[in-house]
mmCIF file with all atom_site columns, C-alpha atoms in Angstrom:
data_model
loop_
_atom_site.group_PDB
_atom_site.id
_atom_site.type_symbol
_atom_site.label_atom_id
_atom_site.label_alt_id
_atom_site.label_comp_id
_atom_site.label_asym_id
_atom_site.label_entity_id
_atom_site.label_seq_id
_atom_site.pdbx_PDB_ins_code
_atom_site.Cartn_x
_atom_site.Cartn_y
_atom_site.Cartn_z
_atom_site.occupancy
_atom_site.B_iso_or_equiv
_atom_site.pdbx_formal_charge
_atom_site.auth_seq_id
_atom_site.auth_comp_id
_atom_site.auth_asym_id
_atom_site.auth_atom_id
_atom_site.pdbx_PDB_model_num
ATOM 1   C CA . UNK A 1 1   ? 0.000   0.000  0.000   1.00 39.00 ? 1   UNK A CA 1
ATOM 2   C CA . UNK A 1 2   ? 1.460   3.372  -1.012  1.00 44.00 ? 2   UNK A CA 1
ATOM 3   C CA . UNK A 1 3   ? 2.107   6.041  1.622   1.00 49.00 ? 3   UNK A CA 1
ATOM 4   C CA . UNK A 1 4   ? 2.118   8.837  -0.968  1.00 49.00 ? 4   UNK A CA 1
ATOM 5   C CA . UNK A 1 5   ? -0.644  11.428 -0.448  1.00 51.00 ? 5   UNK A CA 1
ATOM 6   C CA . UNK A 1 6   ? -3.335  11.443 -3.091  1.00 58.00 ? 6   UNK A CA 1
ATOM 7   C CA . UNK A 1 7   ? -4.860  14.606 -4.452  1.00 56.00 ? 7   UNK A CA 1
ATOM 8   C CA . UNK A 1 8   ? -8.596  15.057 -4.710  1.00 64.00 ? 8   UNK A CA 1
ATOM 9   C CA . UNK A 1 9   ? -9.929  15.311 -8.244  1.00 64.00 ? 9   UNK A CA 1
ATOM 10  C CA . UNK A 1 10  ? -11.176 18.784 -7.311  1.00 68.00 ? 10  UNK A CA 1
ATOM 11  C CA . UNK A 1 11  ? -7.538  19.823 -6.979  1.00 74.00 ? 11  UNK A CA 1
ATOM 12  C CA . UNK A 1 12  ? -6.589  18.717 -10.484 1.00 80.00 ? 12  UNK A CA 1
ATOM 13  C CA . UNK A 1 13  ? -7.133  20.271 -13.923 1.00 83.00 ? 13  UNK A CA 1
ATOM 14  C CA . UNK A 1 14  ? -6.579  18.593 -17.284 1.00 83.00 ? 14  UNK A CA 1
ATOM 15  C CA . UNK A 1 15  ? -5.595  20.401 -20.471 1.00 84.00 ? 15  UNK A CA 1
ATOM 16  C CA . UNK A 1 16  ? -8.309  19.768 -23.111 1.00 79.00 ? 16  UNK A CA 1
ATOM 17  C CA . UNK A 1 17  ? -5.740  19.853 -25.925 1.00 84.00 ? 17  UNK A CA 1
ATOM 18  C CA . UNK A 1 18  ? -2.786  17.733 -24.763 1.00 87.00 ? 18  UNK A CA 1
ATOM 19  C CA . UNK A 1 19  ? -4.272  15.954 -21.689 1.00 80.00 ? 19  UNK A CA 1
ATOM 20  C CA . UNK A 1 20  ? -1.531  17.202 -19.361 1.00 84.00 ? 20  UNK A CA 1
ATOM 21  C CA . UNK A 1 21  ? -2.620  17.132 -15.700 1.00 83.00 ? 21  UNK A CA 1
ATOM 22  C CA . UNK A 1 22  ? -1.803  19.945 -13.278 1.00 82.00 ? 22  UNK A CA 1
ATOM 23  C CA . UNK A 1 23  ? -2.495  20.816 -9.653  1.00 80.00 ? 23  UNK A CA 1
ATOM 24  C CA . UNK A 1 24  ? -5.203  23.445 -9.660  1.00 76.00 ? 24  UNK A CA 1
ATOM 25  C CA . UNK A 1 25  ? -4.143  26.944 -8.686  1.00 77.00 ? 25  UNK A CA 1
ATOM 26  C CA . UNK A 1 26  ? -6.912  29.441 -9.386  1.00 77.00 ? 26  UNK A CA 1
ATOM 27  C CA . UNK A 1 27  ? -5.574  32.729 -10.796 1.00 78.00 ? 27  UNK A CA 1
ATOM 28  C CA . UNK A 1 28  ? -6.917  36.114 -9.788  1.00 76.00 ? 28  UNK A CA 1
ATOM 29  C CA . UNK A 1 29  ? -9.329  38.069 -11.998 1.00 70.00 ? 29  UNK A CA 1
ATOM 30  C CA . UNK A 1 30  ? -7.479  39.416 -15.033 1.00 70.00 ? 30  UNK A CA 1
ATOM 31  C CA . UNK A 1 31  ? -4.788  36.713 -14.857 1.00 76.00 ? 31  UNK A CA 1
ATOM 32  C CA . UNK A 1 32  ? -4.844  33.349 -16.580 1.00 80.00 ? 32  UNK A CA 1
ATOM 33  C CA . UNK A 1 33  ? -3.565  29.826 -16.053 1.00 81.00 ? 33  UNK A CA 1
ATOM 34  C CA . UNK A 1 34  ? -2.062  28.190 -19.132 1.00 84.00 ? 34  UNK A CA 1
ATOM 35  C CA . UNK A 1 35  ? -0.887  24.680 -19.943 1.00 84.00 ? 35  UNK A CA 1
ATOM 36  C CA . UNK A 1 36  ? 2.898   24.416 -19.555 1.00 83.00 ? 36  UNK A CA 1
ATOM 37  C CA . UNK A 1 37  ? 3.081   21.852 -22.340 1.00 84.00 ? 37  UNK A CA 1
ATOM 38  C CA . UNK A 1 38  ? 1.047   23.392 -25.175 1.00 87.00 ? 38  UNK A CA 1
ATOM 39  C CA . UNK A 1 39  ? 0.167   26.890 -23.937 1.00 80.00 ? 39  UNK A CA 1
ATOM 40  C CA . UNK A 1 40  ? -3.614  26.419 -24.016 1.00 81.00 ? 40  UNK A CA 1
ATOM 41  C CA . UNK A 1 41  ? -5.444  28.818 -21.684 1.00 80.00 ? 41  UNK A CA 1
ATOM 42  C CA . UNK A 1 42  ? -7.041  26.712 -18.936 1.00 79.00 ? 42  UNK A CA 1
ATOM 43  C CA . UNK A 1 43  ? -8.539  29.316 -16.603 1.00 81.00 ? 43  UNK A CA 1
ATOM 44  C CA . UNK A 1 44  ? -9.211  32.932 -17.611 1.00 81.00 ? 44  UNK A CA 1
ATOM 45  C CA . UNK A 1 45  ? -11.331 34.590 -14.912 1.00 77.00 ? 45  UNK A CA 1
ATOM 46  C CA . UNK A 1 46  ? -12.612 38.096 -15.646 1.00 75.00 ? 46  UNK A CA 1
ATOM 47  C CA . UNK A 1 47  ? -14.668 40.491 -13.567 1.00 75.00 ? 47  UNK A CA 1
ATOM 48  C CA . UNK A 1 48  ? -18.256 40.807 -14.817 1.00 76.00 ? 48  UNK A CA 1
ATOM 49  C CA . UNK A 1 49  ? -17.443 38.388 -17.645 1.00 78.00 ? 49  UNK A CA 1
ATOM 50  C CA . UNK A 1 50  ? -20.843 36.714 -17.282 1.00 82.00 ? 50  UNK A CA 1
ATOM 51  C CA . UNK A 1 51  ? -22.796 39.874 -18.029 1.00 87.00 ? 51  UNK A CA 1
ATOM 52  C CA . UNK A 1 52  ? -20.448 40.700 -20.910 1.00 87.00 ? 52  UNK A CA 1
ATOM 53  C CA . UNK A 1 53  ? -20.961 37.266 -22.457 1.00 88.00 ? 53  UNK A CA 1
ATOM 54  C CA . UNK A 1 54  ? -24.739 37.529 -22.061 1.00 91.00 ? 54  UNK A CA 1
ATOM 55  C CA . UNK A 1 55  ? -24.761 40.967 -23.719 1.00 92.00 ? 55  UNK A CA 1
ATOM 56  C CA . UNK A 1 56  ? -22.543 39.749 -26.573 1.00 91.00 ? 56  UNK A CA 1
ATOM 57  C CA . UNK A 1 57  ? -24.640 36.594 -26.998 1.00 91.00 ? 57  UNK A CA 1
ATOM 58  C CA . UNK A 1 58  ? -27.869 38.594 -27.261 1.00 93.00 ? 58  UNK A CA 1
ATOM 59  C CA . UNK A 1 59  ? -26.237 40.854 -29.848 1.00 93.00 ? 59  UNK A CA 1
ATOM 60  C CA . UNK A 1 60  ? -25.048 37.814 -31.806 1.00 91.00 ? 60  UNK A CA 1
ATOM 61  C CA . UNK A 1 61  ? -28.529 36.259 -31.827 1.00 92.00 ? 61  UNK A CA 1
ATOM 62  C CA . UNK A 1 62  ? -30.050 39.487 -33.157 1.00 93.00 ? 62  UNK A CA 1
ATOM 63  C CA . UNK A 1 63  ? -27.313 39.913 -35.781 1.00 91.00 ? 63  UNK A CA 1
ATOM 64  C CA . UNK A 1 64  ? -27.650 36.325 -37.011 1.00 89.00 ? 64  UNK A CA 1
ATOM 65  C CA . UNK A 1 65  ? -31.348 36.862 -37.685 1.00 89.00 ? 65  UNK A CA 1
ATOM 66  C CA . UNK A 1 66  ? -30.676 40.233 -39.357 1.00 89.00 ? 66  UNK A CA 1
ATOM 67  C CA . UNK A 1 67  ? -27.810 38.856 -41.459 1.00 85.00 ? 67  UNK A CA 1
ATOM 68  C CA . UNK A 1 68  ? -30.072 36.054 -42.667 1.00 85.00 ? 68  UNK A CA 1
ATOM 69  C CA . UNK A 1 69  ? -32.908 38.359 -43.738 1.00 83.00 ? 69  UNK A CA 1
ATOM 70  C CA . UNK A 1 70  ? -31.165 41.368 -45.333 1.00 87.00 ? 70  UNK A CA 1
ATOM 71  C CA . UNK A 1 71  ? -29.367 41.278 -48.715 1.00 85.00 ? 71  UNK A CA 1
ATOM 72  C CA . UNK A 1 72  ? -25.741 40.190 -48.476 1.00 82.00 ? 72  UNK A CA 1
ATOM 73  C CA . UNK A 1 73  ? -24.485 41.168 -51.942 1.00 79.00 ? 73  UNK A CA 1
ATOM 74  C CA . UNK A 1 74  ? -25.849 42.867 -55.026 1.00 80.00 ? 74  UNK A CA 1
ATOM 75  C CA . UNK A 1 75  ? -24.246 41.871 -58.328 1.00 78.00 ? 75  UNK A CA 1
ATOM 76  C CA . UNK A 1 76  ? -24.624 43.973 -61.484 1.00 78.00 ? 76  UNK A CA 1
ATOM 77  C CA . UNK A 1 77  ? -23.518 42.462 -64.805 1.00 70.00 ? 77  UNK A CA 1
ATOM 78  C CA . UNK A 1 78  ? -24.670 43.072 -68.364 1.00 70.00 ? 78  UNK A CA 1
ATOM 79  C CA . UNK A 1 79  ? -27.412 45.437 -67.246 1.00 71.00 ? 79  UNK A CA 1
ATOM 80  C CA . UNK A 1 80  ? -28.937 42.843 -64.927 1.00 74.00 ? 80  UNK A CA 1
ATOM 81  C CA . UNK A 1 81  ? -28.925 43.156 -61.154 1.00 75.00 ? 81  UNK A CA 1
ATOM 82  C CA . UNK A 1 82  ? -29.428 40.483 -58.545 1.00 74.00 ? 82  UNK A CA 1
ATOM 83  C CA . UNK A 1 83  ? -29.420 40.645 -54.732 1.00 77.00 ? 83  UNK A CA 1
ATOM 84  C CA . UNK A 1 84  ? -28.821 37.596 -52.581 1.00 74.00 ? 84  UNK A CA 1
ATOM 85  C CA . UNK A 1 85  ? -29.036 36.965 -48.852 1.00 78.00 ? 85  UNK A CA 1
ATOM 86  C CA . UNK A 1 86  ? -26.958 34.509 -46.822 1.00 77.00 ? 86  UNK A CA 1
ATOM 87  C CA . UNK A 1 87  ? -29.889 32.126 -46.573 1.00 75.00 ? 87  UNK A CA 1
ATOM 88  C CA . UNK A 1 88  ? -30.468 32.338 -50.346 1.00 75.00 ? 88  UNK A CA 1
ATOM 89  C CA . UNK A 1 89  ? -26.826 31.452 -50.947 1.00 70.00 ? 89  UNK A CA 1
ATOM 90  C CA . UNK A 1 90  ? -26.896 28.593 -48.446 1.00 69.00 ? 90  UNK A CA 1
ATOM 91  C CA . UNK A 1 91  ? -29.973 26.926 -49.991 1.00 69.00 ? 91  UNK A CA 1
ATOM 92  C CA . UNK A 1 92  ? -29.210 27.782 -53.616 1.00 66.00 ? 92  UNK A CA 1
ATOM 93  C CA . UNK A 1 93  ? -29.128 24.100 -54.582 1.00 64.00 ? 93  UNK A CA 1
ATOM 94  C CA . UNK A 1 94  ? -31.964 22.904 -52.367 1.00 65.00 ? 94  UNK A CA 1
ATOM 95  C CA . UNK A 1 95  ? -34.095 21.811 -55.335 1.00 68.00 ? 95  UNK A CA 1
ATOM 96  C CA . UNK A 1 96  ? -31.516 19.442 -56.810 1.00 66.00 ? 96  UNK A CA 1
ATOM 97  C CA . UNK A 1 97  ? -29.432 16.461 -55.736 1.00 71.00 ? 97  UNK A CA 1
ATOM 98  C CA . UNK A 1 98  ? -27.205 18.769 -53.652 1.00 71.00 ? 98  UNK A CA 1
ATOM 99  C CA . UNK A 1 99  ? -29.940 19.492 -51.115 1.00 76.00 ? 99  UNK A CA 1
ATOM 100 C CA . UNK A 1 100 ? -27.931 17.784 -48.356 1.00 80.00 ? 100 UNK A CA 1
ATOM 101 C CA . UNK A 1 101 ? -24.976 20.068 -49.077 1.00 77.00 ? 101 UNK A CA 1
ATOM 102 C CA . UNK A 1 102 ? -27.265 23.110 -49.011 1.00 76.00 ? 102 UNK A CA 1
ATOM 103 C CA . UNK A 1 103 ? -28.791 22.154 -45.676 1.00 78.00 ? 103 UNK A CA 1
ATOM 104 C CA . UNK A 1 104 ? -25.349 21.450 -44.208 1.00 82.00 ? 104 UNK A CA 1
ATOM 105 C CA . UNK A 1 105 ? -24.055 24.828 -45.390 1.00 78.00 ? 105 UNK A CA 1
ATOM 106 C CA . UNK A 1 106 ? -27.039 26.617 -43.865 1.00 79.00 ? 106 UNK A CA 1
ATOM 107 C CA . UNK A 1 107 ? -26.529 24.751 -40.593 1.00 82.00 ? 107 UNK A CA 1
ATOM 108 C CA . UNK A 1 108 ? -22.810 25.513 -40.349 1.00 83.00 ? 108 UNK A CA 1
ATOM 109 C CA . UNK A 1 109 ? -23.053 29.250 -41.017 1.00 83.00 ? 109 UNK A CA 1
ATOM 110 C CA . UNK A 1 110 ? -26.469 30.066 -39.505 1.00 85.00 ? 110 UNK A CA 1
ATOM 111 C CA . UNK A 1 111 ? -28.122 27.464 -37.301 1.00 88.00 ? 111 UNK A CA 1
ATOM 112 C CA . UNK A 1 112 ? -25.106 26.069 -35.430 1.00 89.00 ? 112 UNK A CA 1
ATOM 113 C CA . UNK A 1 113 ? -23.812 29.530 -34.347 1.00 89.00 ? 113 UNK A CA 1
ATOM 114 C CA . UNK A 1 114 ? -27.361 30.485 -33.333 1.00 91.00 ? 114 UNK A CA 1
ATOM 115 C CA . UNK A 1 115 ? -27.803 27.233 -31.397 1.00 92.00 ? 115 UNK A CA 1
ATOM 116 C CA . UNK A 1 116 ? -24.518 27.805 -29.520 1.00 92.00 ? 116 UNK A CA 1
ATOM 117 C CA . UNK A 1 117 ? -25.577 31.326 -28.555 1.00 92.00 ? 117 UNK A CA 1
ATOM 118 C CA . UNK A 1 118 ? -28.989 30.197 -27.308 1.00 94.00 ? 118 UNK A CA 1
ATOM 119 C CA . UNK A 1 119 ? -27.434 27.352 -25.326 1.00 94.00 ? 119 UNK A CA 1
ATOM 120 C CA . UNK A 1 120 ? -24.931 29.759 -23.766 1.00 91.00 ? 120 UNK A CA 1
ATOM 121 C CA . UNK A 1 121 ? -27.740 32.092 -22.718 1.00 93.00 ? 121 UNK A CA 1
ATOM 122 C CA . UNK A 1 122 ? -29.727 29.170 -21.298 1.00 94.00 ? 122 UNK A CA 1
ATOM 123 C CA . UNK A 1 123 ? -26.747 28.146 -19.162 1.00 93.00 ? 123 UNK A CA 1
ATOM 124 C CA . UNK A 1 124 ? -25.315 31.517 -18.148 1.00 91.00 ? 124 UNK A CA 1
ATOM 125 C CA . UNK A 1 125 ? -28.354 33.670 -17.301 1.00 92.00 ? 125 UNK A CA 1
ATOM 126 C CA . UNK A 1 126 ? -29.346 31.721 -14.138 1.00 90.00 ? 126 UNK A CA 1
ATOM 127 C CA . UNK A 1 127 ? -25.710 31.391 -13.044 1.00 86.00 ? 127 UNK A CA 1
ATOM 128 C CA . UNK A 1 128 ? -24.944 35.102 -13.461 1.00 87.00 ? 128 UNK A CA 1
ATOM 129 C CA . UNK A 1 129 ? -28.149 36.011 -11.592 1.00 86.00 ? 129 UNK A CA 1
ATOM 130 C CA . UNK A 1 130 ? -27.087 33.712 -8.699  1.00 83.00 ? 130 UNK A CA 1
ATOM 131 C CA . UNK A 1 131 ? -29.987 31.357 -9.223  1.00 86.00 ? 131 UNK A CA 1
ATOM 132 C CA . UNK A 1 132 ? -30.120 27.590 -9.495  1.00 85.00 ? 132 UNK A CA 1
ATOM 133 C CA . UNK A 1 133 ? -28.949 26.373 -12.909 1.00 86.00 ? 133 UNK A CA 1
ATOM 134 C CA . UNK A 1 134 ? -31.576 25.629 -15.506 1.00 87.00 ? 134 UNK A CA 1
ATOM 135 C CA . UNK A 1 135 ? -32.648 22.032 -15.954 1.00 90.00 ? 135 UNK A CA 1
ATOM 136 C CA . UNK A 1 136 ? -30.084 20.171 -18.034 1.00 90.00 ? 136 UNK A CA 1
ATOM 137 C CA . UNK A 1 137 ? -27.638 23.108 -17.949 1.00 91.00 ? 137 UNK A CA 1
ATOM 138 C CA . UNK A 1 138 ? -24.597 20.821 -17.858 1.00 91.00 ? 138 UNK A CA 1
ATOM 139 C CA . UNK A 1 139 ? -25.782 18.892 -20.911 1.00 93.00 ? 139 UNK A CA 1
ATOM 140 C CA . UNK A 1 140 ? -26.622 22.152 -22.690 1.00 93.00 ? 140 UNK A CA 1
ATOM 141 C CA . UNK A 1 141 ? -23.153 23.580 -22.050 1.00 92.00 ? 141 UNK A CA 1
ATOM 142 C CA . UNK A 1 142 ? -21.512 20.316 -23.117 1.00 92.00 ? 142 UNK A CA 1
ATOM 143 C CA . UNK A 1 143 ? -23.526 20.378 -26.350 1.00 94.00 ? 143 UNK A CA 1
ATOM 144 C CA . UNK A 1 144 ? -22.541 24.002 -26.962 1.00 91.00 ? 144 UNK A CA 1
ATOM 145 C CA . UNK A 1 145 ? -18.872 23.071 -26.635 1.00 89.00 ? 145 UNK A CA 1
ATOM 146 C CA . UNK A 1 146 ? -19.316 20.025 -28.871 1.00 91.00 ? 146 UNK A CA 1
ATOM 147 C CA . UNK A 1 147 ? -20.819 22.245 -31.587 1.00 89.00 ? 147 UNK A CA 1
ATOM 148 C CA . UNK A 1 148 ? -17.925 24.713 -31.486 1.00 87.00 ? 148 UNK A CA 1
ATOM 149 C CA . UNK A 1 149 ? -15.840 23.059 -34.274 1.00 85.00 ? 149 UNK A CA 1
ATOM 150 C CA . UNK A 1 150 ? -18.946 23.061 -36.489 1.00 85.00 ? 150 UNK A CA 1
ATOM 151 C CA . UNK A 1 151 ? -19.665 26.766 -36.131 1.00 83.00 ? 151 UNK A CA 1
ATOM 152 C CA . UNK A 1 152 ? -18.053 28.057 -39.316 1.00 78.00 ? 152 UNK A CA 1
ATOM 153 C CA . UNK A 1 153 ? -19.138 31.672 -39.683 1.00 77.00 ? 153 UNK A CA 1
ATOM 154 C CA . UNK A 1 154 ? -15.491 32.754 -39.882 1.00 73.00 ? 154 UNK A CA 1
ATOM 155 C CA . UNK A 1 155 ? -14.783 30.200 -42.628 1.00 77.00 ? 155 UNK A CA 1
ATOM 156 C CA . UNK A 1 156 ? -17.757 31.502 -44.590 1.00 75.00 ? 156 UNK A CA 1
ATOM 157 C CA . UNK A 1 157 ? -16.429 35.062 -44.255 1.00 73.00 ? 157 UNK A CA 1
ATOM 158 C CA . UNK A 1 158 ? -13.007 33.965 -45.511 1.00 73.00 ? 158 UNK A CA 1
ATOM 159 C CA . UNK A 1 159 ? -14.577 32.104 -48.443 1.00 74.00 ? 159 UNK A CA 1
ATOM 160 C CA . UNK A 1 160 ? -16.603 35.199 -49.349 1.00 73.00 ? 160 UNK A CA 1
ATOM 161 C CA . UNK A 1 161 ? -13.458 37.318 -49.358 1.00 71.00 ? 161 UNK A CA 1
ATOM 162 C CA . UNK A 1 162 ? -11.735 34.927 -51.752 1.00 72.00 ? 162 UNK A CA 1
ATOM 163 C CA . UNK A 1 163 ? -14.804 34.728 -54.024 1.00 71.00 ? 163 UNK A CA 1
ATOM 164 C CA . UNK A 1 164 ? -15.191 38.524 -54.130 1.00 72.00 ? 164 UNK A CA 1
ATOM 165 C CA . UNK A 1 165 ? -11.632 38.952 -55.388 1.00 71.00 ? 165 UNK A CA 1
ATOM 166 C CA . UNK A 1 166 ? -12.501 36.776 -58.394 1.00 71.00 ? 166 UNK A CA 1
ATOM 167 C CA . UNK A 1 167 ? -15.988 38.172 -59.014 1.00 73.00 ? 167 UNK A CA 1
ATOM 168 C CA . UNK A 1 168 ? -14.983 41.855 -59.076 1.00 71.00 ? 168 UNK A CA 1
ATOM 169 C CA . UNK A 1 169 ? -13.227 41.338 -62.439 1.00 72.00 ? 169 UNK A CA 1
ATOM 170 C CA . UNK A 1 170 ? -16.444 40.013 -63.985 1.00 73.00 ? 170 UNK A CA 1
ATOM 171 C CA . UNK A 1 171 ? -19.172 42.164 -62.460 1.00 73.00 ? 171 UNK A CA 1
ATOM 172 C CA . UNK A 1 172 ? -19.899 45.143 -60.259 1.00 79.00 ? 172 UNK A CA 1
ATOM 173 C CA . UNK A 1 173 ? -20.394 44.003 -56.676 1.00 77.00 ? 173 UNK A CA 1
ATOM 174 C CA . UNK A 1 174 ? -21.924 46.136 -53.952 1.00 80.00 ? 174 UNK A CA 1
ATOM 175 C CA . UNK A 1 175 ? -22.207 45.103 -50.323 1.00 81.00 ? 175 UNK A CA 1
ATOM 176 C CA . UNK A 1 176 ? -25.645 44.855 -48.757 1.00 83.00 ? 176 UNK A CA 1
ATOM 177 C CA . UNK A 1 177 ? -26.505 45.488 -45.088 1.00 87.00 ? 177 UNK A CA 1
ATOM 178 C CA . UNK A 1 178 ? -26.044 41.804 -44.238 1.00 85.00 ? 178 UNK A CA 1
ATOM 179 C CA . UNK A 1 179 ? -22.396 41.929 -45.346 1.00 85.00 ? 179 UNK A CA 1
ATOM 180 C CA . UNK A 1 180 ? -21.522 44.523 -42.706 1.00 88.00 ? 180 UNK A CA 1
ATOM 181 C CA . UNK A 1 181 ? -23.744 42.825 -40.148 1.00 88.00 ? 181 UNK A CA 1
ATOM 182 C CA . UNK A 1 182 ? -21.944 39.561 -40.797 1.00 84.00 ? 182 UNK A CA 1
ATOM 183 C CA . UNK A 1 183 ? -18.544 41.246 -40.445 1.00 86.00 ? 183 UNK A CA 1
ATOM 184 C CA . UNK A 1 184 ? -19.542 42.529 -36.989 1.00 89.00 ? 184 UNK A CA 1
ATOM 185 C CA . UNK A 1 185 ? -21.028 39.120 -36.193 1.00 88.00 ? 185 UNK A CA 1
ATOM 186 C CA . UNK A 1 186 ? -17.726 37.319 -36.816 1.00 86.00 ? 186 UNK A CA 1
ATOM 187 C CA . UNK A 1 187 ? -15.903 39.742 -34.496 1.00 88.00 ? 187 UNK A CA 1
ATOM 188 C CA . UNK A 1 188 ? -18.507 39.230 -31.756 1.00 90.00 ? 188 UNK A CA 1
ATOM 189 C CA . UNK A 1 189 ? -18.303 35.438 -32.083 1.00 87.00 ? 189 UNK A CA 1
ATOM 190 C CA . UNK A 1 190 ? -14.553 35.631 -31.521 1.00 85.00 ? 190 UNK A CA 1
ATOM 191 C CA . UNK A 1 191 ? -15.073 38.024 -28.597 1.00 85.00 ? 191 UNK A CA 1
ATOM 192 C CA . UNK A 1 192 ? -17.608 35.677 -27.004 1.00 86.00 ? 192 UNK A CA 1
ATOM 193 C CA . UNK A 1 193 ? -15.154 32.782 -27.089 1.00 83.00 ? 193 UNK A CA 1
ATOM 194 C CA . UNK A 1 194 ? -12.354 34.929 -25.664 1.00 80.00 ? 194 UNK A CA 1
ATOM 195 C CA . UNK A 1 195 ? -14.540 36.207 -22.779 1.00 82.00 ? 195 UNK A CA 1
ATOM 196 C CA . UNK A 1 196 ? -15.779 32.743 -21.813 1.00 85.00 ? 196 UNK A CA 1
ATOM 197 C CA . UNK A 1 197 ? -13.861 30.936 -19.074 1.00 83.00 ? 197 UNK A CA 1
ATOM 198 C CA . UNK A 1 198 ? -15.109 27.381 -19.422 1.00 84.00 ? 198 UNK A CA 1
ATOM 199 C CA . UNK A 1 199 ? -13.574 26.269 -16.129 1.00 82.00 ? 199 UNK A CA 1
ATOM 200 C CA . UNK A 1 200 ? -15.496 29.000 -14.296 1.00 83.00 ? 200 UNK A CA 1
ATOM 201 C CA . UNK A 1 201 ? -18.760 27.922 -15.936 1.00 86.00 ? 201 UNK A CA 1
ATOM 202 C CA . UNK A 1 202 ? -18.260 24.270 -15.006 1.00 84.00 ? 202 UNK A CA 1
ATOM 203 C CA . UNK A 1 203 ? -17.253 25.275 -11.478 1.00 82.00 ? 203 UNK A CA 1
ATOM 204 C CA . UNK A 1 204 ? -20.407 27.396 -11.114 1.00 83.00 ? 204 UNK A CA 1
ATOM 205 C CA . UNK A 1 205 ? -22.617 24.575 -12.387 1.00 82.00 ? 205 UNK A CA 1
ATOM 206 C CA . UNK A 1 206 ? -20.873 22.135 -10.029 1.00 76.00 ? 206 UNK A CA 1
ATOM 207 C CA . UNK A 1 207 ? -21.224 24.435 -7.053  1.00 61.00 ? 207 UNK A CA 1
ATOM 208 C CA . UNK A 1 208 ? -24.897 25.242 -7.601  1.00 51.00 ? 208 UNK A CA 1
ATOM 209 C CA . UNK A 1 209 ? -25.836 21.643 -8.338  1.00 48.00 ? 209 UNK A CA 1
ATOM 210 C CA . UNK A 1 210 ? -24.189 20.310 -5.165  1.00 46.00 ? 210 UNK A CA 1
ATOM 211 C CA . UNK A 1 211 ? -25.313 23.111 -2.822  1.00 45.00 ? 211 UNK A CA 1
#
């Protein structure tokens, strides 16, 4: 039988990228704890981060709806003009054999980001207001994190930039309101991820569920 002291699991933290295990030392607000092996940020506490994330998430939800409805681009060529929205572009091939591709594209650039935002609001609002977590909050937050690799609004923005470089030689392209809305949306999505300290969320859900 070993005489070595054993650490409680509550005193350990595992890097989600390289699986390195460390003794938990909680940093102060404004500081961060990073993995010594790969540099991944493990704990990033911020003062009033919960309210900031909620505000950003609400803005993202509104912008996603607006970006879907308003025209994204207007193309003028040969005297003809055509305006297209993000949703129109995503389901452009929905009538043919590529319907699965169209639905997947719409999900990756519209519905998955929206689902992640709504799940984040469902989890964070009760926690920030010091109330008991919503029913199934842990599963909702886990689902939100699982959907993160499939939220590809930034990839869509990059693809649009590449396509516009090629199209401008063939036609006159003017940006619609949804283009600028989508540009702001991408920035807010990145800001939301940078504000969110996942360890703090899990700790809050743990604490409220066991109290």
